[in-house]
PDB file of C-alpha atoms in Angstrom:
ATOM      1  CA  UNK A   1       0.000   0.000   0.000  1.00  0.00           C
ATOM      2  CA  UNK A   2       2.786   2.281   0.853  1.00  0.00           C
ATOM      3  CA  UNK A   3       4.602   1.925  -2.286  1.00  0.00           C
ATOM      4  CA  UNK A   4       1.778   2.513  -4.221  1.00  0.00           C
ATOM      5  CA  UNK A   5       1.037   5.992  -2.516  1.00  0.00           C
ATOM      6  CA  UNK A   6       4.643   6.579  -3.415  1.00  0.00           C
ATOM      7  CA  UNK A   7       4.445   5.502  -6.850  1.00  0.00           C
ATOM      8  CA  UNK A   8       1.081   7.726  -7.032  1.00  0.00           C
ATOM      9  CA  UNK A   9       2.622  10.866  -5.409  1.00  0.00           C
ATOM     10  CA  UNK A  10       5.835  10.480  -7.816  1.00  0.00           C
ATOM     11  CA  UNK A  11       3.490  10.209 -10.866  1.00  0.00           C
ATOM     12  CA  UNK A  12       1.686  13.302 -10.171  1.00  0.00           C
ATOM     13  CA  UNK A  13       4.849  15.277  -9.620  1.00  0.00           C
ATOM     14  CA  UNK A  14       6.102  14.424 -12.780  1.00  0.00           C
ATOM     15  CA  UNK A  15       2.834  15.227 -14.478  1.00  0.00           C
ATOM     16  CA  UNK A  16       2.925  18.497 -12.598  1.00  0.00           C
ATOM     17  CA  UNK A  17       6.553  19.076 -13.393  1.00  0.00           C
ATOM     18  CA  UNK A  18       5.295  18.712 -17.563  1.00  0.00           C
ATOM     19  CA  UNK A  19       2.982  21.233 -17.203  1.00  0.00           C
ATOM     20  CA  UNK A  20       4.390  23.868 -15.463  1.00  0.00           C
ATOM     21  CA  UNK A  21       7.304  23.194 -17.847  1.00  0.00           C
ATOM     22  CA  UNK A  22       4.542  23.788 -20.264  1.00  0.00           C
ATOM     23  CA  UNK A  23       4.157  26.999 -19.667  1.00  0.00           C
ATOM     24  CA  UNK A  24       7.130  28.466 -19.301  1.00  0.00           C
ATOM     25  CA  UNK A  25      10.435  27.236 -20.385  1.00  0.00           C
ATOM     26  CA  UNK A  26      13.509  27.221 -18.705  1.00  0.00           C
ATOM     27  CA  UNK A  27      15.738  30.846 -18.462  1.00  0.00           C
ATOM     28  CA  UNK A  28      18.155  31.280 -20.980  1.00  0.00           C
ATOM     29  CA  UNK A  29      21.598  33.162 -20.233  1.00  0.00           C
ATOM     30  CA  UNK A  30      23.694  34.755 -22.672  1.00  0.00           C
ATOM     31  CA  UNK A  31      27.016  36.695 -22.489  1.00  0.00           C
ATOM     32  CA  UNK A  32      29.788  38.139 -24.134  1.00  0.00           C
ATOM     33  CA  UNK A  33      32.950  39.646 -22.334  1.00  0.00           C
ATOM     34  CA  UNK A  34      31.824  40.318 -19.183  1.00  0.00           C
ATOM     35  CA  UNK A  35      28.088  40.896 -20.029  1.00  0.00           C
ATOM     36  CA  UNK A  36      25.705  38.905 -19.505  1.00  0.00           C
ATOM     37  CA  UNK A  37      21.695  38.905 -20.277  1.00  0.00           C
ATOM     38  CA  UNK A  38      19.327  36.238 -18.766  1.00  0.00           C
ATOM     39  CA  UNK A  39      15.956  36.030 -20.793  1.00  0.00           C
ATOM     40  CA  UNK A  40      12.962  34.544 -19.020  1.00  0.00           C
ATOM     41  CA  UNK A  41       9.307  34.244 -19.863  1.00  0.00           C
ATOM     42  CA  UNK A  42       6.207  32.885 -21.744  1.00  0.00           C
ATOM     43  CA  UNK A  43       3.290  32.850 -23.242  1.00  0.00           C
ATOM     44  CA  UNK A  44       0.004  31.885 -21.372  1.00  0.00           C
ATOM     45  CA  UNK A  45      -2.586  29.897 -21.424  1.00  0.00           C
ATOM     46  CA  UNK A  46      -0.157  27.203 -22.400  1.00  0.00           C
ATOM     47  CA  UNK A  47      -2.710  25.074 -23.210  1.00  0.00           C
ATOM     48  CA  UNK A  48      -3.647  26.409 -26.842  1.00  0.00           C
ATOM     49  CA  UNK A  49      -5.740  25.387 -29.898  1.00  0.00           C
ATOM     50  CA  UNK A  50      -3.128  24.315 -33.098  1.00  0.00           C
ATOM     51  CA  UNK A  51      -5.358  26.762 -35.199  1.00  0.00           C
ATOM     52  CA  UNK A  52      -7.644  30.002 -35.152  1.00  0.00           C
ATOM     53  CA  UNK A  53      -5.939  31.623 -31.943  1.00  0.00           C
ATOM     54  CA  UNK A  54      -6.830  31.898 -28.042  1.00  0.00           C
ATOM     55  CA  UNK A  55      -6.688  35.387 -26.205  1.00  0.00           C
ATOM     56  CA  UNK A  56      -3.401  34.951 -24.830  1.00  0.00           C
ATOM     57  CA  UNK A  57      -0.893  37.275 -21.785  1.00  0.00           C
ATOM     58  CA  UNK A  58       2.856  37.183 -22.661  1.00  0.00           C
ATOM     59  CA  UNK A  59       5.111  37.332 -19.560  1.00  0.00           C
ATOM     60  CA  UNK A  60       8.630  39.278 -20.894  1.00  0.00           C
ATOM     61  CA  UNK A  61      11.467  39.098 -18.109  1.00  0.00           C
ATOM     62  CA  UNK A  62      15.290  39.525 -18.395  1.00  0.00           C
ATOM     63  CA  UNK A  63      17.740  41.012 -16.298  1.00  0.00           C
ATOM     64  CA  UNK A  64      21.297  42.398 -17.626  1.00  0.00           C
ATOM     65  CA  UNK A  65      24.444  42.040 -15.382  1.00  0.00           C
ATOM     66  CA  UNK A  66      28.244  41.827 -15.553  1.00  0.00           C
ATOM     67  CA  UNK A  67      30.317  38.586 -14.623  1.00  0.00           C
ATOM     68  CA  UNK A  68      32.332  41.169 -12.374  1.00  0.00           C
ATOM     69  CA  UNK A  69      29.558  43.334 -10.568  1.00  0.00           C
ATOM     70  CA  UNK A  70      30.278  46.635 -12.176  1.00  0.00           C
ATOM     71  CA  UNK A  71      27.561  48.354 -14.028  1.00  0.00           C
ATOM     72  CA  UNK A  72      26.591  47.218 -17.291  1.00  0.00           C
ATOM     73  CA  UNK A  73      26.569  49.105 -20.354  1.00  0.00           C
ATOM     74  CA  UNK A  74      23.251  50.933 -21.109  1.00  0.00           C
ATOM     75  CA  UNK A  75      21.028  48.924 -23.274  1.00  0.00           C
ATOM     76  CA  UNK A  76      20.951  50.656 -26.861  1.00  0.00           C
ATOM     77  CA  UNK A  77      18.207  48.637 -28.947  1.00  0.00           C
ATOM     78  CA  UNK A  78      16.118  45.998 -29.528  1.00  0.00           C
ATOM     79  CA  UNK A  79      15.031  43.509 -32.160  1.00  0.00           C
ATOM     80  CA  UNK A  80      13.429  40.411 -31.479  1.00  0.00           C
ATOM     81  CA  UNK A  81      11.638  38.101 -34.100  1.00  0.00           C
ATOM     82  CA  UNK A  82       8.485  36.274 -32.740  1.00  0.00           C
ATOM     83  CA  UNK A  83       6.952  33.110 -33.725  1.00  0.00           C
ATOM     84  CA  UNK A  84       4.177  33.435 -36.236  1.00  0.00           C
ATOM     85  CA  UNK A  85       1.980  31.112 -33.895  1.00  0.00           C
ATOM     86  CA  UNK A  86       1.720  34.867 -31.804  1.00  0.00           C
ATOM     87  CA  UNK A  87      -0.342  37.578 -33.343  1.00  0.00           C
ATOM     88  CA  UNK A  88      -1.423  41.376 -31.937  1.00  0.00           C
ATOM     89  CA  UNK A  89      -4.450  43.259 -33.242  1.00  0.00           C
ATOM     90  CA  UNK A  90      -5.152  46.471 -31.760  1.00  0.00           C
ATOM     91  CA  UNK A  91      -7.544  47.138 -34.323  1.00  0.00           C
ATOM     92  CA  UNK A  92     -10.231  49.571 -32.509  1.00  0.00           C
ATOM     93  CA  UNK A  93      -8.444  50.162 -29.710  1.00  0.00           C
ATOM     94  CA  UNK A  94      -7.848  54.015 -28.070  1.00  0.00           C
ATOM     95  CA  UNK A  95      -4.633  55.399 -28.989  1.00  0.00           C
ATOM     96  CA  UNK A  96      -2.038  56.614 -26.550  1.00  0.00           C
ATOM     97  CA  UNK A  97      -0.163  59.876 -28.418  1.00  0.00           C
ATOM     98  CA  UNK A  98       3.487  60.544 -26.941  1.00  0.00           C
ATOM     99  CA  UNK A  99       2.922  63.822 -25.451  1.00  0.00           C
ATOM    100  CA  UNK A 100      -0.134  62.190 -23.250  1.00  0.00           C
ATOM    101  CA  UNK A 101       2.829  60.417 -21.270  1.00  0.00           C
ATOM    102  CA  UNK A 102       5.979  62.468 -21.704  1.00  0.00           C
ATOM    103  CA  UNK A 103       7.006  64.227 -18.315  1.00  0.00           C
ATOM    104  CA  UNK A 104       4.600  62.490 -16.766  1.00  0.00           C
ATOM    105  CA  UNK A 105       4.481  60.012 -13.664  1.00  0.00           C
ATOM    106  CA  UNK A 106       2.989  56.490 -13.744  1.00  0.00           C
ATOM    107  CA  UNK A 107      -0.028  57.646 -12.401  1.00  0.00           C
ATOM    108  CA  UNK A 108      -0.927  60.716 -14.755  1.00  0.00           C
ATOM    109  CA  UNK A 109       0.097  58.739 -17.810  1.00  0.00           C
ATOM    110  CA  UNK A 110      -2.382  55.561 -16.552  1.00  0.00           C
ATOM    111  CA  UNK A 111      -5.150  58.258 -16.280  1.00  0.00           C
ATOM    112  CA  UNK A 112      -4.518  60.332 -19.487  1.00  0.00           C
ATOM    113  CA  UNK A 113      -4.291  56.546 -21.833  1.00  0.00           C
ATOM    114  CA  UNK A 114      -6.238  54.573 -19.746  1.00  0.00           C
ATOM    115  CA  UNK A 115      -8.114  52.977 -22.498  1.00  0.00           C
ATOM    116  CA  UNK A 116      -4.742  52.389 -24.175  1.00  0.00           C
ATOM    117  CA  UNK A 117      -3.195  50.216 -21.697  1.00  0.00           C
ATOM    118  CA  UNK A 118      -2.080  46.977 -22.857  1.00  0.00           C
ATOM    119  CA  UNK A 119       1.120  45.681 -20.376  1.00  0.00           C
ATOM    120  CA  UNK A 120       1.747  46.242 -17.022  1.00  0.00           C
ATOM    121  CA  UNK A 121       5.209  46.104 -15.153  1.00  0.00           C
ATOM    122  CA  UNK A 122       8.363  46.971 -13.332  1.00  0.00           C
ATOM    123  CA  UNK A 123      12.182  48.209 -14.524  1.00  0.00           C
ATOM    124  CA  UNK A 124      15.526  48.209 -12.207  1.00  0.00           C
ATOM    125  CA  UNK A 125      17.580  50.982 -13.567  1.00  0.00           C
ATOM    126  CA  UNK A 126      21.640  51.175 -11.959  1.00  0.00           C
ATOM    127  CA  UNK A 127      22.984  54.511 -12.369  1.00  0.00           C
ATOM    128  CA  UNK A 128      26.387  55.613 -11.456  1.00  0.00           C
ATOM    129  CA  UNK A 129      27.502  59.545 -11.478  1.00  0.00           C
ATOM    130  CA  UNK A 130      31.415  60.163 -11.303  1.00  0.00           C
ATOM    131  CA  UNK A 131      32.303  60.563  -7.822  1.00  0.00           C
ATOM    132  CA  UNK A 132      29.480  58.825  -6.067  1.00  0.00           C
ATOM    133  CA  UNK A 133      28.743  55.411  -5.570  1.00  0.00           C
ATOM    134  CA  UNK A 134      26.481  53.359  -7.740  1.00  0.00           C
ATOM    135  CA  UNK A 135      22.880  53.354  -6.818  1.00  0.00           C
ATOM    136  CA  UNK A 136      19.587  51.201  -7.671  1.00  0.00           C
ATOM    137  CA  UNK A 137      16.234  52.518  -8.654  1.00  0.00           C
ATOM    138  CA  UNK A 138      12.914  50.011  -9.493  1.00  0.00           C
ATOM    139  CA  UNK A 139       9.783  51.882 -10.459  1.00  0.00           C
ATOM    140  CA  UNK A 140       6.388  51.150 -12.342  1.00  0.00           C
ATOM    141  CA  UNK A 141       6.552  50.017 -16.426  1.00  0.00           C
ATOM    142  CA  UNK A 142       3.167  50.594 -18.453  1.00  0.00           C
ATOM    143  CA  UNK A 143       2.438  49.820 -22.551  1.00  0.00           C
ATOM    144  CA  UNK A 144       0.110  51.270 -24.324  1.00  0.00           C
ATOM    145  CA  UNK A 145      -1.118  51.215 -27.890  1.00  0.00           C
ATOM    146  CA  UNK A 146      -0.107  54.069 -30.070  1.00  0.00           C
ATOM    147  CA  UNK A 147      -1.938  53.141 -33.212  1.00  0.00           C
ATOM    148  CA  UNK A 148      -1.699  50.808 -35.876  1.00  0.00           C
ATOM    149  CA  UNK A 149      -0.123  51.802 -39.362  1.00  0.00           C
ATOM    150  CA  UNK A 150      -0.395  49.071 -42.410  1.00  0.00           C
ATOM    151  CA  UNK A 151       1.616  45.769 -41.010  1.00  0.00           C
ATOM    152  CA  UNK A 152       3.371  47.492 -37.705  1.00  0.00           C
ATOM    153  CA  UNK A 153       1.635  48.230 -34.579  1.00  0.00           C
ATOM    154  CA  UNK A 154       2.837  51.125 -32.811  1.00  0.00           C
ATOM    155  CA  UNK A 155       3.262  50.959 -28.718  1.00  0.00           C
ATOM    156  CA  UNK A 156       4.651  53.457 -25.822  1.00  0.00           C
ATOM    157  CA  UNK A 157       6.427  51.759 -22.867  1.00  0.00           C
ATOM    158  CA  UNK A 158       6.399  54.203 -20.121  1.00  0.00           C
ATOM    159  CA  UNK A 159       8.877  53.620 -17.196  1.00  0.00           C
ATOM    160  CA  UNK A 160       9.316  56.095 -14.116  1.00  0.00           C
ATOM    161  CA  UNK A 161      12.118  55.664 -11.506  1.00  0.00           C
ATOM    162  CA  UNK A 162      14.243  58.117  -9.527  1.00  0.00           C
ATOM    163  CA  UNK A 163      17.605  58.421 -10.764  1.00  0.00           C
ATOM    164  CA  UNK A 164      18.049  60.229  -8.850  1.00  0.00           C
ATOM    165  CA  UNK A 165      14.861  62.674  -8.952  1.00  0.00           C
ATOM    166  CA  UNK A 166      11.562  60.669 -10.714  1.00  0.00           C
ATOM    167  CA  UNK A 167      11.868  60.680 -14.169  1.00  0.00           C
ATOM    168  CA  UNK A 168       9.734  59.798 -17.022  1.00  0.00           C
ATOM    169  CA  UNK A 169      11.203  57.499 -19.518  1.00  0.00           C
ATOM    170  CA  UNK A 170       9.014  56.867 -22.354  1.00  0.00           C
ATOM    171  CA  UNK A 171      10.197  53.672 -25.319  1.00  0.00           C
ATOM    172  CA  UNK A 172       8.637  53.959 -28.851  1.00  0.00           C
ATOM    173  CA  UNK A 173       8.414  50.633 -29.668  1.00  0.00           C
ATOM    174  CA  UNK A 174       7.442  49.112 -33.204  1.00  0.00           C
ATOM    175  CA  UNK A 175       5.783  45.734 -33.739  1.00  0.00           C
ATOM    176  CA  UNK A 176       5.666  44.707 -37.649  1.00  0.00           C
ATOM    177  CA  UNK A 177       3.728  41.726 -38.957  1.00  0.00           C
ATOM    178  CA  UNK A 178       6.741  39.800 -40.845  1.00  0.00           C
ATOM    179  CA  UNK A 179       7.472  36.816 -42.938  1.00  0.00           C
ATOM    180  CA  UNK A 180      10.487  34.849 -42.636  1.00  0.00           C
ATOM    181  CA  UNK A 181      10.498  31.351 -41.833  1.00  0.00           C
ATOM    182  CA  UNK A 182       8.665  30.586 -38.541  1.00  0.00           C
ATOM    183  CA  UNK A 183       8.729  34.043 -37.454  1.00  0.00           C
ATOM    184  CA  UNK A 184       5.863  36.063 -37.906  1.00  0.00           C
ATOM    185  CA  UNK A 185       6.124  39.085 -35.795  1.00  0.00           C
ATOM    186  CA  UNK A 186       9.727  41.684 -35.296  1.00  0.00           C
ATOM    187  CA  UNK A 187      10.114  43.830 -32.265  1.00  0.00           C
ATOM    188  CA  UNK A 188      12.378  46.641 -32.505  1.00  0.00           C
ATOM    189  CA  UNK A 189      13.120  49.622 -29.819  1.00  0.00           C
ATOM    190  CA  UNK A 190      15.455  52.140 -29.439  1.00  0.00           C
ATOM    191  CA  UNK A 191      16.301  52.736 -25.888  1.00  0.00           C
ATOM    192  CA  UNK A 192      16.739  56.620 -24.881  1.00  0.00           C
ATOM    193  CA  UNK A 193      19.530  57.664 -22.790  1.00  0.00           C
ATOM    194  CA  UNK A 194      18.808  57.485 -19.148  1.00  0.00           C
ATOM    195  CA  UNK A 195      20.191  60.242 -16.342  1.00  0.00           C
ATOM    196  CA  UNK A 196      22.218  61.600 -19.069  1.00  0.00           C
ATOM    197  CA  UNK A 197      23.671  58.373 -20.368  1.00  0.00           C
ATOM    198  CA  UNK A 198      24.688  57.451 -16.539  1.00  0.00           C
ATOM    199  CA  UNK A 199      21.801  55.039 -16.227  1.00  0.00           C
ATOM    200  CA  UNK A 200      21.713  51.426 -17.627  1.00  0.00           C
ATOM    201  CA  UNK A 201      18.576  48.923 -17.317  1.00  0.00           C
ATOM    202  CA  UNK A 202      19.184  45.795 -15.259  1.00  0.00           C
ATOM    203  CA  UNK A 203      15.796  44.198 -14.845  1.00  0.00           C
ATOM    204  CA  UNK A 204      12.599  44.215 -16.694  1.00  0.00           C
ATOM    205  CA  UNK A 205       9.164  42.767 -15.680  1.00  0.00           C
ATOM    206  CA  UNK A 206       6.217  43.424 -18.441  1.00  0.00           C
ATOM    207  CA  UNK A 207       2.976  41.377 -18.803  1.00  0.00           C
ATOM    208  CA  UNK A 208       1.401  42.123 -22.111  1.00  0.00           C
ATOM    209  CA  UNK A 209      -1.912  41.508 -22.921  1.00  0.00           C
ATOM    210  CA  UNK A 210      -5.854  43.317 -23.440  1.00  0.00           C
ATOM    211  CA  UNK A 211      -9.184  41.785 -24.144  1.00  0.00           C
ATOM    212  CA  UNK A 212     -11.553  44.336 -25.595  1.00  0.00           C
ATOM    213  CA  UNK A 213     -14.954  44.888 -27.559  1.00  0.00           C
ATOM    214  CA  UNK A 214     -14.844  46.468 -31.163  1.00  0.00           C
ATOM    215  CA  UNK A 215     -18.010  47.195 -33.300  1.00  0.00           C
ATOM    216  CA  UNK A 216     -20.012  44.558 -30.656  1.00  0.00           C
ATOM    217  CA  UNK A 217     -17.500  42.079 -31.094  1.00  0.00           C
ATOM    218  CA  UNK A 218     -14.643  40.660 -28.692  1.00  0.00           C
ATOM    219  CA  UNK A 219     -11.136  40.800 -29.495  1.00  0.00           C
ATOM    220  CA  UNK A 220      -7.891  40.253 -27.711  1.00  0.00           C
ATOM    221  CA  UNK A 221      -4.689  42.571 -28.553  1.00  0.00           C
ATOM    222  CA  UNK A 222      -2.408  39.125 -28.096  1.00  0.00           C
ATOM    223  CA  UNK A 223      -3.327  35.495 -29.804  1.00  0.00           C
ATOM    224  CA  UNK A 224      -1.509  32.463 -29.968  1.00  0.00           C
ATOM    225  CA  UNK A 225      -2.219  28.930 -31.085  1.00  0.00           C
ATOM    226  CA  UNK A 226       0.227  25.590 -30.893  1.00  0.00           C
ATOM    227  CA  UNK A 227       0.733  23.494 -33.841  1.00  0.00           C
ATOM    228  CA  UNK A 228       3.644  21.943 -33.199  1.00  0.00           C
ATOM    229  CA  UNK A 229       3.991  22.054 -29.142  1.00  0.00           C
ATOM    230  CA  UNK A 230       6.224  24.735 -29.032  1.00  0.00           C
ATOM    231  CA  UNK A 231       7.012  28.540 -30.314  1.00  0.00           C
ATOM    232  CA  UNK A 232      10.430  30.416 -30.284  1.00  0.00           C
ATOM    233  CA  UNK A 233      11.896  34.096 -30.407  1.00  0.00           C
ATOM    234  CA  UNK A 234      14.939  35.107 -31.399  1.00  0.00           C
ATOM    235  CA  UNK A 235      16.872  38.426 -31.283  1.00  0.00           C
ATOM    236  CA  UNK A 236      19.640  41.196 -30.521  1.00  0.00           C
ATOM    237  CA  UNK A 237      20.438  43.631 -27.904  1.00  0.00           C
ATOM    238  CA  UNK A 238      22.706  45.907 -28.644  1.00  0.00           C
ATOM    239  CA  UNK A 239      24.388  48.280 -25.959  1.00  0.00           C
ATOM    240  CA  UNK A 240      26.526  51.331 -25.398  1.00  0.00           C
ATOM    241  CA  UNK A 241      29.467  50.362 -25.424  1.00  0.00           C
ATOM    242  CA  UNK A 242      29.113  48.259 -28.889  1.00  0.00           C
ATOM    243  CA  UNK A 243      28.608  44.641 -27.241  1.00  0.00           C
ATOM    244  CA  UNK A 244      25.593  42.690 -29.074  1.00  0.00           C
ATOM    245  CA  UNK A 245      24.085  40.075 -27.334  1.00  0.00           C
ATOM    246  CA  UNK A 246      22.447  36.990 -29.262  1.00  0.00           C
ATOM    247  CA  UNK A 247      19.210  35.542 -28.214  1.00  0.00           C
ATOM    248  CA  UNK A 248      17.539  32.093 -29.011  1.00  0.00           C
ATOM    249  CA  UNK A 249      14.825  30.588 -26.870  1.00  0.00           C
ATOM    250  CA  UNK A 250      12.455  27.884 -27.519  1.00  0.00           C
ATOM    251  CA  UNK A 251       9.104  27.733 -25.382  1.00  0.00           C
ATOM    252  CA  UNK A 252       6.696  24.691 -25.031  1.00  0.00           C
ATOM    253  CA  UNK A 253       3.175  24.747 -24.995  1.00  0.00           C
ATOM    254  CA  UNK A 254       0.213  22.247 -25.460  1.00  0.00           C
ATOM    255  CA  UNK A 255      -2.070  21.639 -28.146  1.00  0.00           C
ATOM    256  CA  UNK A 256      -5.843  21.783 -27.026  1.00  0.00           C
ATOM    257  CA  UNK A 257      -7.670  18.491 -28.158  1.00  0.00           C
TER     258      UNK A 257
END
């Protein structure tokens, strides 16, 4: 009797183990030199049809750090490729404008694009003035749609941390309906300087994702479907000081019977 409760206990942790492993995969960690980027995150539900698309929430996470401890080099851009199992349409939703959010904390900028919000979040910036010791600073991250034009979908991340006083640090970011092989989607950024170039991003947190109504009928900004049990992105950050990092990460999921 015992052993079977064993057997039955180690059968359901395994089954567990597959699908939370499901959901998200495991981190991956890049580096070059002394920098280093770990990229972490997923899609979810996990469990998704193989066609037609399921409202879906994408979890983005990576932190930046040096093999040594020093400050890392300020992150410069962005360009990521996503799976073309992953689809936005922001089609009918309320547009955020830039000057809405510029100079503005989290709070004003929530209330002035309310309607536009589409990601929720937190950023650790490190900034380091000569002559004083390096300091850390986490504050609030929103996204918001900023209109759709042709193929790309326009977005404002808005991030606002002390460094030292609170600033507002607001991210143009394009996303542009692509094809080239499995990829479907391409993510590109251009990161502003922050605290006068003395500021460098070491942690992101964003959860992306917005179900809404358009002419009567329900839509969801993010959709994703599993054909072949998993989905992948690939990419390249680029920083300050010239150092490109290389991304590649595969995430499972689960085809819905």
């Amino acid at each position: 009797m015992k052993r079977n409760l064993i057997r039955v206990a180690l059968t359901a942790l395994v089954i567990s183990s597959v699908l939370c492993g499901a959901a998200f995969a495991a981190k991956e960690v890049v580096r070059s030199g002394n920098l280093s980027l770990t990229d972490d995150g997923g899609i979810s539900p996990y469990k998704l049809p193989a066609h037609g698309g399921a409202p879906a929430t994408a979890r983005l996470e990576a932190e930046i750090a040096t093999l040594d401890g020093a400050q890392p080099p300020a992150l410069k851009s962005i360009d990521l490729e996503v799976a073309k199992t992953i689809a936005v349409d922001a089609t009918g939703l309320p547009v955020c404008k830039p000057s809405q959010v510029t100079a503005t904390s989290s709070g004003s900028a929530k209330r002035a694009c309310a309607d536009a919000l589409i990601g929720s979040g937190s950023a650790e910036v490190e900034v380091s003035f000569p002559e004083q010791a390096p300091f850390s600073s986490t504050g609030p991250l929103l996204l918001f749609n900023a209109g759709v034009q042709g193929k790309t979908t326009n977005v404002l991340l808005h991030a606002y941390v002390d460094v030292p006083a609170p600033t507002a640090v607001v991210v143009p970011a394009q996303i542009t309906r692509i094809h080239r092989g499995t990829y479907g989607l391409e993510i590109t950024a251009q990161i502003p300087k922050i605290a006068g170039g003395a500021g460098s991003v070491t942690k992101f947190q964003l959860n992306v994702g917005r179900k809404f109504t358009y002419r009567g009928h329900p839509h969801s900004f993010l959709t994703a479907t599993c054909p072949s049990g998993h989905w992948g992105t690939r990419g390249e950050a680029e920083f300050s000081d010239g150092t490109r990092l290389h991304v590649l990460h595969v995430f499972p999921c689960v085809t819905a019977p």
